[in-house]
mmCIF file of C-alpha atoms in Angstrom:
data_model
loop_
_atom_site.group_PDB
_atom_site.id
_atom_site.type_symbol
_atom_site.label_atom_id
_atom_site.label_comp_id
_atom_site.label_asym_id
_atom_site.label_seq_id
_atom_site.Cartn_x
_atom_site.Cartn_y
_atom_site.Cartn_z
ATOM 1 C CA MET A 1 -58.426 8.172 24.566
ATOM 2 C CA THR A 2 -55.957 5.894 26.361
ATOM 3 C CA LEU A 3 -57.697 5.842 29.765
ATOM 4 C CA THR A 4 -61.247 4.997 30.848
ATOM 5 C CA LEU A 5 -62.418 5.461 34.441
ATOM 6 C CA TYR A 6 -65.328 3.279 35.549
ATOM 7 C CA MET A 7 -67.043 5.396 38.176
ATOM 8 C CA HIS A 8 -70.084 7.157 39.574
ATOM 9 C CA PRO A 9 -69.982 10.924 40.287
ATOM 10 C CA LEU A 10 -71.345 10.458 43.827
ATOM 11 C CA ALA A 11 -68.994 7.656 44.880
ATOM 12 C CA SER A 12 -66.435 8.863 47.390
ATOM 13 C CA TYR A 13 -63.514 6.700 46.273
ATOM 14 C CA CYS A 14 -64.199 7.792 42.699
ATOM 15 C CA HIS A 15 -63.741 11.366 43.922
ATOM 16 C CA LYS A 16 -60.291 10.397 45.132
ATOM 17 C CA ALA A 17 -59.206 9.150 41.697
ATOM 18 C CA LEU A 18 -60.873 12.046 39.876
ATOM 19 C CA ILE A 19 -58.941 14.599 41.942
ATOM 20 C CA ALA A 20 -55.676 13.080 40.713
ATOM 21 C CA LEU A 21 -56.846 13.052 37.089
ATOM 22 C CA TYR A 22 -57.976 16.683 37.261
ATOM 23 C CA GLU A 23 -54.860 17.823 39.125
ATOM 24 C CA ASN A 24 -52.701 17.050 36.088
ATOM 25 C CA ASP A 25 -55.345 17.514 33.388
ATOM 26 C CA THR A 26 -54.889 13.865 32.438
ATOM 27 C CA PRO A 27 -57.118 13.008 29.449
ATOM 28 C CA PHE A 28 -59.553 10.189 30.194
ATOM 29 C CA LYS A 29 -63.045 8.992 29.352
ATOM 30 C CA PRO A 30 -65.479 8.688 32.297
ATOM 31 C CA HIS A 31 -67.657 5.589 32.136
ATOM 32 C CA PHE A 32 -70.614 6.111 34.492
ATOM 33 C CA LEU A 33 -71.897 3.019 36.265
ATOM 34 C CA ASP A 34 -75.389 2.341 37.554
ATOM 35 C CA LEU A 35 -74.741 -0.757 39.620
ATOM 36 C CA GLY A 36 -78.449 -1.019 40.378
ATOM 37 C CA ASP A 37 -78.847 -2.193 36.781
ATOM 38 C CA PRO A 38 -78.168 -5.969 36.703
ATOM 39 C CA THR A 39 -76.771 -5.813 33.168
ATOM 40 C CA VAL A 40 -74.357 -3.008 34.040
ATOM 41 C CA ARG A 41 -73.292 -4.804 37.213
ATOM 42 C CA ALA A 42 -72.660 -8.043 35.327
ATOM 43 C CA GLU A 43 -70.556 -6.253 32.723
ATOM 44 C CA PHE A 44 -68.555 -4.444 35.402
ATOM 45 C CA ASN A 45 -68.044 -7.642 37.409
ATOM 46 C CA ALA A 46 -66.630 -9.253 34.274
ATOM 47 C CA LEU A 47 -64.027 -6.484 34.247
ATOM 48 C CA TRP A 48 -63.384 -6.489 38.024
ATOM 49 C CA PRO A 49 -65.161 -9.326 39.882
ATOM 50 C CA VAL A 50 -64.912 -7.553 43.255
ATOM 51 C CA GLY A 51 -67.401 -5.087 41.775
ATOM 52 C CA LYS A 52 -66.099 -1.954 43.512
ATOM 53 C CA MET A 53 -65.448 1.435 41.930
ATOM 54 C CA PRO A 54 -63.310 3.057 40.686
ATOM 55 C CA VAL A 55 -61.471 1.007 38.097
ATOM 56 C CA LEU A 56 -59.126 2.510 35.530
ATOM 57 C CA LEU A 57 -58.734 0.827 32.160
ATOM 58 C CA GLY A 58 -55.413 1.646 30.518
ATOM 59 C CA HIS A 59 -55.892 0.912 26.846
ATOM 60 C CA ARG A 60 -52.339 1.770 25.790
ATOM 61 C CA ARG A 61 -50.837 -0.727 28.212
ATOM 62 C CA GLU A 62 -53.875 -3.052 28.219
ATOM 63 C CA GLN A 63 -54.072 -2.939 32.002
ATOM 64 C CA THR A 64 -56.997 -2.973 34.430
ATOM 65 C CA VAL A 65 -56.166 -0.916 37.505
ATOM 66 C CA PRO A 66 -58.554 -1.057 40.512
ATOM 67 C CA GLU A 67 -58.464 0.800 43.857
ATOM 68 C CA ALA A 68 -58.169 4.588 44.038
ATOM 69 C CA THR A 69 -54.767 4.632 45.743
ATOM 70 C CA VAL A 70 -53.287 2.264 43.167
ATOM 71 C CA ILE A 71 -54.856 4.265 40.342
ATOM 72 C CA ILE A 72 -53.191 7.437 41.617
ATOM 73 C CA GLU A 73 -49.808 5.730 41.902
ATOM 74 C CA TYR A 74 -50.286 4.279 38.398
ATOM 75 C CA LEU A 75 -51.032 7.741 37.019
ATOM 76 C CA GLY A 76 -47.944 9.102 38.725
ATOM 77 C CA ILE A 77 -45.766 6.481 37.026
ATOM 78 C CA TYR A 78 -47.233 6.363 33.512
ATOM 79 C CA TYR A 79 -49.052 9.710 33.185
ATOM 80 C CA PRO A 80 -47.022 12.135 35.329
ATOM 81 C CA GLY A 81 -47.802 15.834 35.515
ATOM 82 C CA PRO A 82 -46.975 18.928 37.563
ATOM 83 C CA THR A 83 -48.520 17.489 40.743
ATOM 84 C CA ARG A 84 -46.400 14.637 42.063
ATOM 85 C CA PHE A 85 -48.598 12.557 44.351
ATOM 86 C CA VAL A 86 -45.876 10.528 46.125
ATOM 87 C CA PRO A 87 -42.555 12.240 46.883
ATOM 88 C CA GLU A 88 -39.300 10.853 45.552
ATOM 89 C CA ASP A 89 -37.695 10.986 48.980
ATOM 90 C CA PRO A 90 -38.240 7.548 50.581
ATOM 91 C CA GLU A 91 -38.883 8.972 54.048
ATOM 92 C CA ARG A 92 -41.535 11.376 52.779
ATOM 93 C CA ALA A 93 -42.947 8.681 50.481
ATOM 94 C CA TRP A 94 -43.792 6.196 53.248
ATOM 95 C CA GLN A 95 -45.214 8.969 55.409
ATOM 96 C CA THR A 96 -47.446 10.089 52.521
ATOM 97 C CA ARG A 97 -48.672 6.539 52.006
ATOM 98 C CA LEU A 98 -49.353 6.223 55.734
ATOM 99 C CA SER A 99 -51.445 9.403 55.660
ATOM 100 C CA ASP A 100 -53.346 8.036 52.659
ATOM 101 C CA ARG A 101 -54.097 4.807 54.513
ATOM 102 C CA PHE A 102 -55.095 6.740 57.644
ATOM 103 C CA TYR A 103 -57.740 8.729 55.777
ATOM 104 C CA ASP A 104 -59.010 5.624 53.992
ATOM 105 C CA LEU A 105 -59.131 3.313 56.993
ATOM 106 C CA TYR A 106 -59.965 5.626 59.886
ATOM 107 C CA VAL A 107 -62.078 8.361 58.261
ATOM 108 C CA HIS A 108 -63.427 7.018 54.998
ATOM 109 C CA GLU A 109 -64.262 3.482 56.140
ATOM 110 C CA PRO A 110 -66.117 4.375 59.377
ATOM 111 C CA MET A 111 -68.029 7.061 57.463
ATOM 112 C CA GLN A 112 -69.133 4.435 54.971
ATOM 113 C CA ARG A 113 -70.272 2.117 57.784
ATOM 114 C CA ILE A 114 -72.548 4.872 59.104
ATOM 115 C CA VAL A 115 -73.930 5.617 55.640
ATOM 116 C CA ALA A 116 -74.497 1.917 54.943
ATOM 117 C CA ASP A 117 -76.474 1.608 58.172
ATOM 118 C CA ARG A 118 -78.774 4.410 57.051
ATOM 119 C CA LEU A 119 -79.591 2.357 53.965
ATOM 120 C CA ARG A 120 -80.536 -0.738 55.938
ATOM 121 C CA PRO A 121 -84.236 -1.505 56.357
ATOM 122 C CA ASP A 122 -85.833 -1.097 59.766
ATOM 123 C CA GLY A 123 -85.170 -4.107 61.950
ATOM 124 C CA SER A 124 -81.671 -4.683 60.590
ATOM 125 C CA LYS A 125 -79.920 -1.561 61.860
ATOM 126 C CA ASP A 126 -76.598 -1.899 63.706
ATOM 127 C CA PRO A 127 -76.459 0.781 66.421
ATOM 128 C CA PHE A 128 -73.438 -0.846 68.072
ATOM 129 C CA GLY A 129 -71.491 -0.798 64.800
ATOM 130 C CA VAL A 130 -72.512 2.800 64.125
ATOM 131 C CA GLU A 131 -71.332 3.946 67.549
ATOM 132 C CA ALA A 132 -68.028 2.126 67.062
ATOM 133 C CA ALA A 133 -67.625 3.920 63.723
ATOM 134 C CA ARG A 134 -68.396 7.275 65.370
ATOM 135 C CA ALA A 135 -65.825 6.567 68.076
ATOM 136 C CA THR A 136 -63.214 5.872 65.388
ATOM 137 C CA LEU A 137 -64.092 9.153 63.668
ATOM 138 C CA ARG A 138 -63.815 11.104 66.920
ATOM 139 C CA THR A 139 -60.371 9.634 67.581
ATOM 140 C CA SER A 140 -59.285 10.343 64.005
ATOM 141 C CA TYR A 141 -60.529 13.929 64.163
ATOM 142 C CA ASP A 142 -58.554 14.514 67.360
ATOM 143 C CA MET A 143 -55.370 13.149 65.791
ATOM 144 C CA LEU A 144 -55.843 15.164 62.609
ATOM 145 C CA GLU A 145 -56.584 18.331 64.564
ATOM 146 C CA LYS A 146 -53.111 18.155 66.105
ATOM 147 C CA GLN A 147 -51.491 17.530 62.718
ATOM 148 C CA MET A 148 -53.303 20.208 60.756
ATOM 149 C CA GLY A 149 -52.501 22.911 63.256
ATOM 150 C CA GLN A 150 -48.964 22.697 61.837
ATOM 151 C CA ARG A 151 -49.624 22.026 58.113
ATOM 152 C CA PHE A 152 -51.221 23.586 55.053
ATOM 153 C CA TRP A 153 -51.804 20.301 53.173
ATOM 154 C CA ALA A 154 -51.871 16.819 54.649
ATOM 155 C CA MET A 155 -48.109 16.389 54.318
ATOM 156 C CA GLY A 156 -47.045 20.021 54.607
ATOM 157 C CA GLU A 157 -46.701 22.527 51.771
ATOM 158 C CA THR A 158 -47.202 20.150 48.831
ATOM 159 C CA PHE A 159 -50.491 18.649 47.615
ATOM 160 C CA SER A 160 -50.181 14.849 47.478
ATOM 161 C CA LEU A 161 -51.821 11.439 47.445
ATOM 162 C CA ALA A 162 -52.814 12.045 51.071
ATOM 163 C CA ASP A 163 -54.895 15.085 50.084
ATOM 164 C CA CYS A 164 -56.630 13.104 47.345
ATOM 165 C CA ALA A 165 -57.655 10.663 50.088
ATOM 166 C CA ALA A 166 -58.572 13.344 52.615
ATOM 167 C CA ALA A 167 -60.936 15.412 50.468
ATOM 168 C CA PRO A 168 -63.774 12.909 49.887
ATOM 169 C CA ALA A 169 -63.266 11.230 53.259
ATOM 170 C CA LEU A 170 -63.732 14.518 55.107
ATOM 171 C CA PHE A 171 -66.500 15.749 52.800
ATOM 172 C CA TYR A 172 -68.758 12.815 53.563
ATOM 173 C CA ALA A 173 -67.574 12.271 57.145
ATOM 174 C CA ASP A 174 -68.574 15.831 57.994
ATOM 175 C CA LYS A 175 -72.119 14.983 56.904
ATOM 176 C CA VAL A 176 -72.437 12.060 59.333
ATOM 177 C CA GLN A 177 -70.163 13.284 62.172
ATOM 178 C CA PRO A 178 -69.617 17.052 61.833
ATOM 179 C CA PHE A 179 -66.250 18.455 62.907
ATOM 180 C CA GLY A 180 -66.488 22.124 61.926
ATOM 181 C CA GLU A 181 -67.263 23.514 65.382
ATOM 182 C CA THR A 182 -65.099 21.140 67.403
ATOM 183 C CA HIS A 183 -61.927 20.873 65.296
ATOM 184 C CA PRO A 184 -61.009 24.281 63.832
ATOM 185 C CA ALA A 185 -57.630 23.305 62.358
ATOM 186 C CA LEU A 186 -59.154 20.298 60.604
ATOM 187 C CA ALA A 187 -62.043 22.456 59.408
ATOM 188 C CA GLY A 188 -59.580 24.996 58.018
ATOM 189 C CA TYR A 189 -57.771 22.260 56.110
ATOM 190 C CA PHE A 190 -61.081 20.960 54.790
ATOM 191 C CA GLY A 191 -61.907 24.453 53.560
ATOM 192 C CA ARG A 192 -58.644 24.538 51.604
ATOM 193 C CA LEU A 193 -59.510 21.185 50.049
ATOM 194 C CA LEU A 194 -62.917 22.503 48.987
ATOM 195 C CA ASP A 195 -61.195 25.465 47.336
ATOM 196 C CA ARG A 196 -58.703 23.301 45.433
ATOM 197 C CA PRO A 197 -59.784 23.548 41.752
ATOM 198 C CA SER A 198 -59.493 19.798 41.162
ATOM 199 C CA TYR A 199 -61.855 18.936 44.032
ATOM 200 C CA ALA A 200 -64.167 21.874 43.360
ATOM 201 C CA ARG A 201 -64.634 20.402 39.871
ATOM 202 C CA VAL A 202 -65.371 16.947 41.288
ATOM 203 C CA LEU A 203 -68.037 18.353 43.609
ATOM 204 C CA GLU A 204 -69.596 20.468 40.873
ATOM 205 C CA GLU A 205 -70.000 17.361 38.719
ATOM 206 C CA ALA A 206 -71.454 15.445 41.680
ATOM 207 C CA LYS A 207 -74.079 18.090 42.531
ATOM 208 C CA PRO A 208 -76.900 16.569 40.448
ATOM 209 C CA TYR A 209 -76.533 13.342 42.443
ATOM 210 C CA PHE A 210 -76.337 14.694 46.002
ATOM 211 C CA ASP A 211 -80.020 14.003 46.672
ATOM 212 C CA MET A 212 -79.133 10.302 46.479
ATOM 213 C CA PHE A 213 -76.999 10.611 49.631
ATOM 214 C CA PRO A 214 -78.924 9.106 52.554
ATOM 215 C CA GLY A 215 -79.925 11.523 55.277
#
């Protein structure tokens, strides 16, 4: 096996990388991480000192590739398949990358701030930060609602890097700031993501861990 993915089945950014791997049936070995184990954390930090999942280890090229977006671009270059995640056309390429960053920064990140606050002990909660995160999500939902009224996938008719970013961001964001009843076009897009075989597989593998999600 030439690729190893350091990951946890519940971790949202790991979902993003897994979608890309499953889209093209790219062979890889999953390496599950329990970062609550000090030994596991120390070993992972030796590989990637930032200590954040996912990380892809490319044995053939002897390369350590962190960050889900970079992993997906790496796979597109060195392990291409039927699904092309970033278009060849430069205009479409930068727009796809912008959509990817939008989902990461303005859906995924505020969702994670809300989840992290749920894990804080009483007395150290951050209600101001949580409300700011919810405000960002509301703004993002409104913007995406306008977009998805005109599109099938994030960038139009073709599944891309942006959809890999959107699926886990929306899956977990809907749990902390539901959008199904208020944003029908976005909800319809989310339904198509759930039906995509690559993401359906990711969620099926994550099912045994869902009780770990806070609240």
